[in-house]
Amino acid sequence: MATRAQLTEDLAEWMPFTELADDELAAIAQTISSEPQPLDDDHTSGKRKRIASEDPMALWRRMSGAYLDELLRGESLGRHHGRPSCAACGEILTENAESRAFRCVDCGPFLQCEECLRNRHEQLPLHSVQKVWTGFWRQCTLFSPSVSQTSIGLGMVYQLGHHGFPCPHPDPRLRRMVVLDAGGVFKVDIRFCACSHSLRHKHMHLSQLLDNAWTLKVVGNMNAHDFVGSLERLSNATFTEQLPDRYKAFGRMSRQYDFLMRAKRAGRGHAMDGLATTPAGGLAVRCWACPDPERNLPDGWENADPSKSYIYSLMLALDANFRLKNRLRANERQDPALGNGLGYFVETNEYKEHLRHYVAEEDVSTCIAFAALMQKETRLTTGLRVSGVGGCVCARHGIVRPLGLGDLQKGERYANMDWVFLNAVGGLGVRRLVISYDIACQWKQRIRERATKLSKNSVIVTKLDDYALQFALPVWHAVAHESSCQAANSLTHAVGVGRTDGEGIERTWAILNPIGFSTKEMGEGNRHDTIEDKIDHVNFEKNVKQGNTLARKMLIALAERETQINEFAEVDDSLESSLREQWQRQVNAWNADNTSPNPYVSTAKHAGPSEAQILAELKKAELEQLRSGRGNELAAGRTTAAAFIKGALQLEDQQRRIRFESSGQTTLTAERSSQLDELRVSVLKKLHTLQMHQMVFMPGVEELRAAEEERRDVDAAPAPAEVAKLWLPSDLSMEQREAVCRPTLVETEAQLRLGQCSDTLAKIRGHLHAKTHLIDTRNANAVGQNSSTRFGTLIGRVGDQARRQATKYREARAALRASQARAALGKLGSSKRARNEPSLTKKVVPVSWIWFAGGEANKEELHDSVRVQWTKSLARRDRWIEEVHLLREEMRRVIKSIEVLRGEWKEREDARTEVDEELAAGLMAYAKRQSFVYGEVEKAFRGIWSASTVAAIRRSCR
């Protein structure tokens, strides 16, 4: 086996994936999505030319009658109807018992005589045989039929014990064995080998059947009950015969076989006493692209230049999934997992012992987050042993970490998530961890203190003092947090994370959720084994698809990097050097300490109190009410009226964002279209949570929703996520508000809408300031088509942002008007004609009222607006540069990981010496096969990444 140093030297000069050559290829790259699934056509993208292949059924419909005739033709002798004969020996066949015609479905549609059929099936006992009987094909069995069977049997006996060779000492007694195979459930007459000392079983399995069952389980989410039921229907669809019930036996066999196959793939069979000595997490499939000092990092990585050391960071994503629940059962029995603590679930006994000493942590919330934080202690758990699972995956690739899952008993508690997180890190020897978590703003507080207490447990090998920690909010979930919280925990502006969005764990949950329907009713151990089988498949499939996935991401990153570099250069060249240095110092200070003033946030004057200020006042008032005993509007102890309305406004903003980006007013790349689809799913989930809270603050609104649903056309599709009605107080008539809204709820919404309008006006002014600056710079400095085009793109982007904020302002103002908040409206915008429209008698257009709301704009406000655009442009440029570097390093690590795997399998060829000759041969053959398979994967990856850019784009567009 090559040493790690030799492998590093071999890869040192290799540069995967050539650069894009020109603007045309960059434009093509923008049509590619980093997601491997093909994108559906967007219904808003306009008409396009249709071709015949898009309706493949059109031609078939016209010929469907001919196909039906062919199916019916096969019900008789077909072309042999006039003179049927055996295809093997040529014997003429009739309906007489001496010369009956047989046909085997598995062999083919040709005819066979009885002698040829017997000879052919001496070693094929599980084929489905039919025969001619009174003018139609009638079921026939190779063996003797049972008393209840209406089929005819040939009385064959299958000899066991010598792999098809004759047995010198056959047992004279005949036995009947039930065999499950891909073709159904069979009753086979067998004769045991008397020279064998093996056990006499009454049922058996074939590995092909169990392989099929495993594939259908991990790909199609089929459970054992449905699989066995399918086999029974293949055997007798009319249920005229009582088949032996082998559901429980098959369930046990398949579970044992799947576990053994996981151990086999992990190489445990090649270690002496391999199963007993398997380390924690030793059966898990690890991510090939994530940094692992023992497998894929170059020598001396610890001494890398600080400006480049981020490429060796491990990025993780944490989250809880409440779909993978498990019910308590009256007939509960002990059912430990076959590989407890060896795969993806943490070791059960230590985990439960840890939770027994858990004391509910005090809610230290300083931010109004969404459902996970609101309900982390209060998830409905009646009748459940497990309310969900907490998980940890690598944030960039979505692969579940070894020991990265743990059952949740009462919602998403810190005790559960801390244990899962520390086990998932597993003491890995990297220096920096980036953790994305949708409640990171709260969870990170005192995490080191909690981890120190847990490290006293011998199971926990992770010492957080050995790591630099960076916490962040996932991109889509961040909008549910307060502005100050978003600014301090933004992944978009975090240094060294590239374009990581932190939402990879949601994609993993989407794959795992369908299996929850079957695991909900399972025993504890069976459930763990089933989920781990599914994850094992998902992890492996993601690994072997890294070739195409990383290639697509690299194409996008290379194109975007060049675009962002050029756009930032245009903005940067327009600044005075002193101003540039001042703003760069602000960015550097914030990168070093995010409690410093945030350079990405505008400090411009507002037209009135900001939304954050109003929210703080409302929270303070609600707290006073609680202390005085007058506060009765808490949603079962989870959230307040202000938090409820705030959450609804954040959800409304996400809907607005989707509507704007999918409206056709902006250029939508394939990558962005895929991201919007994910955002729609996120909106629908949060909408469900919002509706649950509405039953507390707006009792009776569910009847209004139901009434509107009744009026909806049943043939019409449900409303898309971006236009789904939220049923806020401003959406209701005055009579409806009085009937369903809690006291003060309407006023709470009105006050927050007022702050929303104030914030939006400030943003509009900032965007218009920045747009004016860019236009002036373009007019003064732009020379040539390329420069003018880049400026046009920048100006258009800022203009789009201004239009989106203007839409938000109009909608918020309309909600205020609907809430009858007339007093607030007067503060936000004059309705006088002379202040808003051009004069009919003067040639000079009056200045719009937006420039006077909150005070007249000045030079500082102009600089502030340009600063925000400059810092955001700088962040976009830097993140895309980082993304290219990260992807290059991930490609190198993937190749290196495969090289190490090949070397490990090479070493395993003769790792066990004290075994018999047959086992030694099997061990060597399997190790050679695994080494060959990984070699082919490596060859394929190198081919993809070394291809020309045109070939890479063509492959990615398939």
PDB file of N, CA and C in Angstrom, residues 68 87 124 189 271 313 366 386 505 523 538 587 619 652 658 721 856 906 947:
ATOM      1  N   LEU A  68     -52.285  -4.851 -27.377  1.00  0.00           N
ATOM      2  CA  LEU A  68     -53.207  -5.669 -26.596  1.00  0.00           C
ATOM      3  C   LEU A  68     -53.426  -7.017 -27.265  1.00  0.00           C
ATOM      4  N   ALA A  87     -38.940 -27.214 -28.279  1.00  0.00           N
ATOM      5  CA  ALA A  87     -37.857 -26.425 -28.868  1.00  0.00           C
ATOM      6  C   ALA A  87     -36.499 -27.077 -28.680  1.00  0.00           C
ATOM      7  N   LEU A 124     -32.656 -25.799 -11.357  1.00  0.00           N
ATOM      8  CA  LEU A 124     -33.420 -24.541 -11.364  1.00  0.00           C
ATOM      9  C   LEU A 124     -34.795 -24.796 -10.751  1.00  0.00           C
ATOM     10  N   ASP A 189     -39.970 -29.807  -2.622  1.00  0.00           N
ATOM     11  CA  ASP A 189     -39.653 -31.127  -2.073  1.00  0.00           C
ATOM     12  C   ASP A 189     -38.145 -31.320  -2.159  1.00  0.00           C
ATOM     13  N   ALA A 271     -11.139  -8.783   9.418  1.00  0.00           N
ATOM     14  CA  ALA A 271     -10.401  -8.597  10.675  1.00  0.00           C
ATOM     15  C   ALA A 271     -10.691  -9.768  11.595  1.00  0.00           C
ATOM     16  N   SER A 313     -11.128  23.222   7.139  1.00  0.00           N
ATOM     17  CA  SER A 313     -12.173  23.281   8.163  1.00  0.00           C
ATOM     18  C   SER A 313     -13.216  22.203   7.911  1.00  0.00           C
ATOM     19  N   THR A 366     -32.803  35.310  23.237  1.00  0.00           N
ATOM     20  CA  THR A 366     -32.732  36.753  22.972  1.00  0.00           C
ATOM     21  C   THR A 366     -33.176  37.040  21.557  1.00  0.00           C
ATOM     22  N   VAL A 386     -40.322   7.956  20.892  1.00  0.00           N
ATOM     23  CA  VAL A 386     -39.376   8.875  20.255  1.00  0.00           C
ATOM     24  C   VAL A 386     -40.173   9.902  19.472  1.00  0.00           C
ATOM     25  N   ILE A 505     -28.670  19.468   5.454  1.00  0.00           N
ATOM     26  CA  ILE A 505     -29.340  18.500   6.320  1.00  0.00           C
ATOM     27  C   ILE A 505     -30.832  18.424   6.012  1.00  0.00           C
ATOM     28  N   GLY A 523     -40.039  -1.884  16.509  1.00  0.00           N
ATOM     29  CA  GLY A 523     -39.336  -1.885  17.767  1.00  0.00           C
ATOM     30  C   GLY A 523     -38.108  -0.999  17.680  1.00  0.00           C
ATOM     31  N   VAL A 538     -27.685   6.004   1.224  1.00  0.00           N
ATOM     32  CA  VAL A 538     -27.668   7.417   0.834  1.00  0.00           C
ATOM     33  C   VAL A 538     -26.245   7.964   0.859  1.00  0.00           C
ATOM     34  N   VAL A 587     -14.622  46.094   7.809  1.00  0.00           N
ATOM     35  CA  VAL A 587     -14.850  44.688   7.471  1.00  0.00           C
ATOM     36  C   VAL A 587     -13.893  43.796   8.251  1.00  0.00           C
ATOM     37  N   LYS A 619     -42.148  43.318  23.380  1.00  0.00           N
ATOM     38  CA  LYS A 619     -41.683  42.233  24.245  1.00  0.00           C
ATOM     39  C   LYS A 619     -41.581  42.701  25.699  1.00  0.00           C
ATOM     40  N   GLU A 652     -44.140  35.932   5.450  1.00  0.00           N
ATOM     41  CA  GLU A 652     -44.667  36.749   4.353  1.00  0.00           C
ATOM     42  C   GLU A 652     -43.528  37.299   3.498  1.00  0.00           C
ATOM     43  N   ILE A 658     -39.852  34.893  -3.061  1.00  0.00           N
ATOM     44  CA  ILE A 658     -40.052  33.881  -4.097  1.00  0.00           C
ATOM     45  C   ILE A 658     -40.836  34.467  -5.259  1.00  0.00           C
ATOM     46  N   ALA A 721     -46.738  27.861  -2.691  1.00  0.00           N
ATOM     47  CA  ALA A 721     -46.302  28.322  -1.371  1.00  0.00           C
ATOM     48  C   ALA A 721     -46.201  29.831  -1.311  1.00  0.00           C
ATOM     49  N   GLU A 856     -34.075  64.989   5.920  1.00  0.00           N
ATOM     50  CA  GLU A 856     -33.531  65.079   4.570  1.00  0.00           C
ATOM     51  C   GLU A 856     -32.212  64.302   4.481  1.00  0.00           C
ATOM     52  N   LYS A 906      -6.415  -3.632  -0.362  1.00  0.00           N
ATOM     53  CA  LYS A 906      -5.223  -4.397  -0.749  1.00  0.00           C
ATOM     54  C   LYS A 906      -4.624  -5.095   0.467  1.00  0.00           C
ATOM     55  N   ALA A 947     -11.551  16.465 -18.017  1.00  0.00           N
ATOM     56  CA  ALA A 947     -12.118  16.661 -19.352  1.00  0.00           C
ATOM     57  C   ALA A 947     -12.071  18.134 -19.736  1.00  0.00           C
TER      58      ALA A 947
END
